XYZ file of C-alpha atoms in Angstrom:
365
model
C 143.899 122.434 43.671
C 144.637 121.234 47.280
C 148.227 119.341 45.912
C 149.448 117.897 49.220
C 146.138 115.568 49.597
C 147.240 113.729 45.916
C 151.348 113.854 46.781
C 150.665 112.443 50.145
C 149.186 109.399 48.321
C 152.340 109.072 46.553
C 154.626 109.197 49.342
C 155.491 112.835 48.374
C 156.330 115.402 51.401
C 155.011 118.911 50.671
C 155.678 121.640 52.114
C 154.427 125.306 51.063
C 156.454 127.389 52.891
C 158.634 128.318 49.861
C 162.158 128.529 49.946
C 164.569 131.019 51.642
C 168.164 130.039 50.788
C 170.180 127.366 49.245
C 173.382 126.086 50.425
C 174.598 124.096 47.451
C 177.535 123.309 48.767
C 176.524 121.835 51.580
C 173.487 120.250 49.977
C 171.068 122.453 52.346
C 167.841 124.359 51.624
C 166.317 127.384 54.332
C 162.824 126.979 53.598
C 160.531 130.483 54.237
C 159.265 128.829 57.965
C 162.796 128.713 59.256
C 163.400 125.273 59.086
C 165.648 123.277 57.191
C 166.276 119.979 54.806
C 168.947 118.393 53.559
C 169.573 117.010 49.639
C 171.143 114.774 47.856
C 170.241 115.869 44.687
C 167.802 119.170 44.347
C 165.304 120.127 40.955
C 164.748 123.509 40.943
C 161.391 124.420 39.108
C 160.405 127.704 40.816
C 159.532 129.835 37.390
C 160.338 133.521 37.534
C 160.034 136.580 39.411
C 158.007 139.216 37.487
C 160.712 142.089 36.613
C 157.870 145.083 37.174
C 160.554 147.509 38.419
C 162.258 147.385 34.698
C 159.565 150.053 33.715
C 157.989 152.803 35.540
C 154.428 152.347 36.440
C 154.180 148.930 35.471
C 152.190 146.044 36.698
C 149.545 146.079 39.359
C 151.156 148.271 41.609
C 151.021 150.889 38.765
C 149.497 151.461 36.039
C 148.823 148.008 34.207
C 147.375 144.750 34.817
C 148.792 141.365 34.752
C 147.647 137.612 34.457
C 151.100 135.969 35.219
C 149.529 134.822 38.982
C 146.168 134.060 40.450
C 145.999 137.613 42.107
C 147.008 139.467 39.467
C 144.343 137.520 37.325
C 141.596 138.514 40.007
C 142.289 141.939 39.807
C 142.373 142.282 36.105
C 139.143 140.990 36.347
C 138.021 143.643 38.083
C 139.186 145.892 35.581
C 137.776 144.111 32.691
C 134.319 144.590 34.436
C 134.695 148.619 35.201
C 136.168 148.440 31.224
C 132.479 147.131 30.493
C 130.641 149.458 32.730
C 132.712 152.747 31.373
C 134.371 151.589 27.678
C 137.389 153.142 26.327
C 140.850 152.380 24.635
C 142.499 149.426 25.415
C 146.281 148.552 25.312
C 147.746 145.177 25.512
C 151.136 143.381 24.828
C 154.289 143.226 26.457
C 157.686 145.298 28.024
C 160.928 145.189 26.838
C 162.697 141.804 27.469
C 159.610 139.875 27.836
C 159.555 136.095 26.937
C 155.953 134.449 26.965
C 154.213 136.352 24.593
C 151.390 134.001 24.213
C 149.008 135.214 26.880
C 149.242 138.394 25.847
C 147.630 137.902 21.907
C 145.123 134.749 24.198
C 144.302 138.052 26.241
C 144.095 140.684 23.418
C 141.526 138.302 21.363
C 139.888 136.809 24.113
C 138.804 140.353 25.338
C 138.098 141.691 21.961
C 135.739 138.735 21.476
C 134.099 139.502 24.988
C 133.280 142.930 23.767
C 131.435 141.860 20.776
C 129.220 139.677 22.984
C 128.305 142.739 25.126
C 127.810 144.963 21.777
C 130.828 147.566 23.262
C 133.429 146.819 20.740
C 132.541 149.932 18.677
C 133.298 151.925 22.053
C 136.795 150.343 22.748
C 139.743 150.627 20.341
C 142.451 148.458 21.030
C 145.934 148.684 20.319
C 148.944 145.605 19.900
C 151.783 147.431 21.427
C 155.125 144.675 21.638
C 158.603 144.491 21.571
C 158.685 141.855 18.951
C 159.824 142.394 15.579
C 156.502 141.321 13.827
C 152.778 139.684 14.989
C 153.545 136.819 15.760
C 157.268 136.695 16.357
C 156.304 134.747 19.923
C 160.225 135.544 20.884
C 160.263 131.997 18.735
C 161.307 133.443 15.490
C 157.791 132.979 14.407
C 156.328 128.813 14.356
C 155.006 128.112 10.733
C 152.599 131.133 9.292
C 152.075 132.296 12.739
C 152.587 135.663 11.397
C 150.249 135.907 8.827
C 148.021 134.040 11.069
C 148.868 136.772 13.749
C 147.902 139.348 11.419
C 145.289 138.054 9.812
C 143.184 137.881 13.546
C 144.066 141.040 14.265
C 142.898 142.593 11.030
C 139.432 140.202 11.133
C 138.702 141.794 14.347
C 139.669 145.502 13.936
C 143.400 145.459 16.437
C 146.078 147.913 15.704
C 149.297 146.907 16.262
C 152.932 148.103 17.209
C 156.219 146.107 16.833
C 159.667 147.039 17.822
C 157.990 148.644 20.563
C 160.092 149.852 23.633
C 157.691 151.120 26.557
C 159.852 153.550 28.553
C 157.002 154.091 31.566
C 153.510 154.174 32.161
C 151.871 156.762 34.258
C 147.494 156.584 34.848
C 146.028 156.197 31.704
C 149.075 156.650 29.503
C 151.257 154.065 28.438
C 154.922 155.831 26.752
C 157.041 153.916 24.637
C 159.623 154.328 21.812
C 159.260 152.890 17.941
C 162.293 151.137 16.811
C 163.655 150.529 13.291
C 165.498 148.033 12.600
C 168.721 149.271 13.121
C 167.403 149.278 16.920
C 167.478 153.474 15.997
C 164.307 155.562 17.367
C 161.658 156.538 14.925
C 159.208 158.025 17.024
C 158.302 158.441 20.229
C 154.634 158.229 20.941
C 151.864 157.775 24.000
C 148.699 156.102 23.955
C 145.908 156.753 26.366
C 144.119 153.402 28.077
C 141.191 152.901 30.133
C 142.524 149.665 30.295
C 145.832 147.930 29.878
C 147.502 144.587 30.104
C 151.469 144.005 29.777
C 153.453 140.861 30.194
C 156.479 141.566 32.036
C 160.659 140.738 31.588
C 161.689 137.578 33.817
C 164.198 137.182 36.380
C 165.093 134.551 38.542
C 163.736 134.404 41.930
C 165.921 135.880 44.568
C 166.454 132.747 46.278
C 167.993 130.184 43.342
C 169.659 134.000 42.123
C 171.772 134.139 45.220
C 173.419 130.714 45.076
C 177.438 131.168 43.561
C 178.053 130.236 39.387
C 174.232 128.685 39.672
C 172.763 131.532 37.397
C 173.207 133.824 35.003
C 173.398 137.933 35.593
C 169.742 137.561 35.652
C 169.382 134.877 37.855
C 168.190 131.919 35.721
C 169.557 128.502 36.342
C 172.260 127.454 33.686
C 172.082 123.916 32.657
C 173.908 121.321 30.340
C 172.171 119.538 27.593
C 170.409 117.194 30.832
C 169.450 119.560 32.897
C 172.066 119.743 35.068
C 173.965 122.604 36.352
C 177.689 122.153 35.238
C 179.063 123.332 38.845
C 177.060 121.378 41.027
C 176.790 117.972 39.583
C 173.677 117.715 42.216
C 171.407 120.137 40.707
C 168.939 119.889 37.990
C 166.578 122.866 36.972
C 163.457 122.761 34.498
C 161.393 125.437 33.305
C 161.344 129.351 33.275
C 164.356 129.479 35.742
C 166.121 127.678 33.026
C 168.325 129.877 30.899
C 167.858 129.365 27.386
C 169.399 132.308 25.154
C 167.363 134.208 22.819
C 166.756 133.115 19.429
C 167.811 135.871 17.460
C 169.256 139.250 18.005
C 165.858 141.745 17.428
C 165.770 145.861 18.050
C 163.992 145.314 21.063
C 165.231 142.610 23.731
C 163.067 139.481 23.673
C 163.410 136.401 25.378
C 162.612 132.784 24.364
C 159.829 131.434 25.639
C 159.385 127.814 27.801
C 156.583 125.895 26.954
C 154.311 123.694 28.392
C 155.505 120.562 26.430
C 159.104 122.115 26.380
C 159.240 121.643 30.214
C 157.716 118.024 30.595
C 160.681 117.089 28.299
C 163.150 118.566 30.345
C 162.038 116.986 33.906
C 161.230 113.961 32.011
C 165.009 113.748 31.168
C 166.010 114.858 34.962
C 163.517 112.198 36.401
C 165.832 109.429 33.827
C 168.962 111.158 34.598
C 169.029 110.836 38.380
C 167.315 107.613 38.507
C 170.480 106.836 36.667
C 173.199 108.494 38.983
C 171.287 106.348 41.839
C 172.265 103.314 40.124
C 175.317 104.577 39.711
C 175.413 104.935 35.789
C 176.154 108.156 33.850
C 173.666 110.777 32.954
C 172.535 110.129 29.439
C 168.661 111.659 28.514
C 168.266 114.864 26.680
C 165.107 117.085 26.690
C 163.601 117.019 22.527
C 162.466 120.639 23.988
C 159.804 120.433 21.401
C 156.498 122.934 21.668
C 152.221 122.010 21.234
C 151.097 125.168 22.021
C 146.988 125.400 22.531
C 146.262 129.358 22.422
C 142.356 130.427 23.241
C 141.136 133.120 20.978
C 137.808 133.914 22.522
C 135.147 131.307 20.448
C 138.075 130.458 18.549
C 142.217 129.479 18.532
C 145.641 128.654 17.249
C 147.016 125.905 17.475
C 151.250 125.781 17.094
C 153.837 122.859 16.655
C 157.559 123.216 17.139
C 159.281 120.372 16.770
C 162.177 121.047 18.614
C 161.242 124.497 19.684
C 164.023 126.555 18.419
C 164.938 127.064 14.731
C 165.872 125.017 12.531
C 163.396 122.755 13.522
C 162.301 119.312 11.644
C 158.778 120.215 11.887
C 156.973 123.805 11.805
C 152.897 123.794 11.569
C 150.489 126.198 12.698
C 146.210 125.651 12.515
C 143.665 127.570 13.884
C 139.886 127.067 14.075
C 136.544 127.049 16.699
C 137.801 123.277 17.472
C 141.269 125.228 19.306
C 138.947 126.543 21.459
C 137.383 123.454 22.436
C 140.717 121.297 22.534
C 142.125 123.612 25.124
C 139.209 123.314 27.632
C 139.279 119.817 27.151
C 143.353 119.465 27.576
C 142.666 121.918 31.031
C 140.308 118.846 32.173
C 142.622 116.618 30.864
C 146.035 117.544 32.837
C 144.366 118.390 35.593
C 142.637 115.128 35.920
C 146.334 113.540 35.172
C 147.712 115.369 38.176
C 145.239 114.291 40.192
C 145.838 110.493 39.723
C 149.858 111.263 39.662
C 149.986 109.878 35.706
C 152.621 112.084 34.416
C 152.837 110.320 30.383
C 149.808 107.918 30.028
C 150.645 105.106 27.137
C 147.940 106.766 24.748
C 149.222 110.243 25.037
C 152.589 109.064 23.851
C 151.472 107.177 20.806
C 149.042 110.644 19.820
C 152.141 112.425 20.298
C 154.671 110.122 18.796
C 152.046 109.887 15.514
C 152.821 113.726 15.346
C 156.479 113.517 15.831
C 156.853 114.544 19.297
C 158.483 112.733 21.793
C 159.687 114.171 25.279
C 163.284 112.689 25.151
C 165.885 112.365 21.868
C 166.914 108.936 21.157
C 169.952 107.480 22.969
């Protein structure tokens, strides 16, 4: 989407040169061009870096593919397609310390689905291998059945799986990891061969928002107060995957907790109301619900999840499945991309469907 033609009708500067530094306390950002702007307050919503370099021969400079960007996306792509011309085993999941698990079981049945189609599923085994502590774990602590419903899928359509997985490296066509028990001990140490392979990585903050003194944490997400804003510079809000959020629960393997979709509108929602009211001169007073609607495509079919907030204990846990997942997340694509377009961040009927299942974006004052 060309974004600068529909911020420029809002009055919104753009610039896509990136950032190179930030001097927070001189209210200063380097941008990647050379030049330079001045703040008065700064949002910080520049997601992660991709921690590849925590295993050996990951990514797409090794031995793995990725989805996490447009590029990486294209090239798995390609790989999918030499997969169809020359089948054999297929590994998916994720590395140590990895937080968004979602794409990963989207990818796993999504592929396993396009193999049936092509009548090559009988050629292509395909293995689960993750660091969570069960199918379905989502680094959430699991959102109503989604385990059973995890393992349900995978046993309808013939996918082994592997939990308290800890990949040590990959090299070409081998993917080596350790089994954990749950005393975070090692079981077994075992290697599974690929013709194709997908892995979500860890997440770190980008170099940039990293660098900036007491911003971050050691690995370099932005920490934030219950509104978003950092508690050393009074100036700076962050929202999303740069956020640091700590896991859910201690688990053999390191995982991270995930950031939604739904999880992030609430928390720029509650920046938005927060600095509109230091401009007035008020206090800070929103808070983010952080609450999750996750839409997960399962090939012809999907999974539908509903955190409400996110994180345990949680006043409402439901998870649903069905053909009409499928079809609700091509129409909610159409959907938010036609709301960015006209610059309609909450329209009135999307908060009363949401409100009538007990989600709303900010808690109540």
């Amino acid at each position: 989407m060309p974004i600068a033609k529909y911020l420029t009708k809002r009055g919104v500067a753009f610039s896509p040169a990136g950032v190179a530094a930030i001097d927070a306390a001189n209210n200063q950002l380097t941008l990647g061009d050379g030049s330079h702007r001045a703040f008065d307050y700064l949002v910080i919503c520049s997601g992660p870096r991709l921690a590849f370099e925590a295993v050996e021969g990951s990514g797409p400079e090794g031995f793995s593919q990725s989805i996490c960007t447009v590029d990486h996306a294209v090239k798995a792509h390609e790989d999918v397609k030499r997969l169809y011309s020359n089948p054999g085993p297929v590994v998916i999941g994720a590395l140590p310390g990895a937080s968004c698990f979602g794409p990963a079981y989207e990818y796993v049945l999504s592929l396993e689905y396009e193999l049936r189609k092509r009548k090559i599923r009988d050629q292509v085994p395909i293995t689960f291998v993750t660091p969570e502590p069960y199918i379905g774990h989502m680094g959430l602590g699991g959102v109503g059945d989604s385990k059973g419903l995890m393992e349900h899928k995978f046993r309808e359509h013939g996918i082994r799986w592997i939990c308290n997985a800890k990949i040590t490296k990959l090299t070409d066509g081998v993917v080596h990891f350790d089994e954990l028990d749950t005393k975070a001990e090692v079981v077994a140490s075992q290697q599974l061969e690929f013709a194709h392979s997908m892995f979500l990585p860890p997440f770190r903050g980008s170099e940039a928002v990293a660098a900036v003194p007491d911003l971050c944490n050691p690995k370099g997400f932005v920490i934030t107060d219950k509104y978003q804003r950092s508690p050393t510079y009074n100036n700076i809000f962050a929202a999303g995957v740069c956020v640091a959020l700590a896991p859910i629960e201690t688990t053999p393997v390191p995982v991270g907790a995930p950031k939604t979709g739904l999880m992030i509108e609430s928390m720029t929602t509650a920046i938005v109301h927060n600095i509109c009211a230091l401009v007035e001169g008020k206090q800070v007073d929103s808070i983010p619900t952080l609450s999750a609607l996750c839409l997960a495509d399962m090939g012809n079919t999907g999974a539908a999840f509903l955190a409400v907030p996110q994180n345990p204990p949680r006043n409402r846990n439901w998870t649903g499945s069905g053909k009409w997942v499928h079809l609700a997340k091509i129409a909610f694509e159409k959907y938010f991309m036609f709301k960015v377009k006209r610059g309609t961040s909450e329209p009135v009927y999307e908060r009363i469907a949401l409100k009538f299942m007990g989600v709303e974006r900010l808690k109540d004052k």
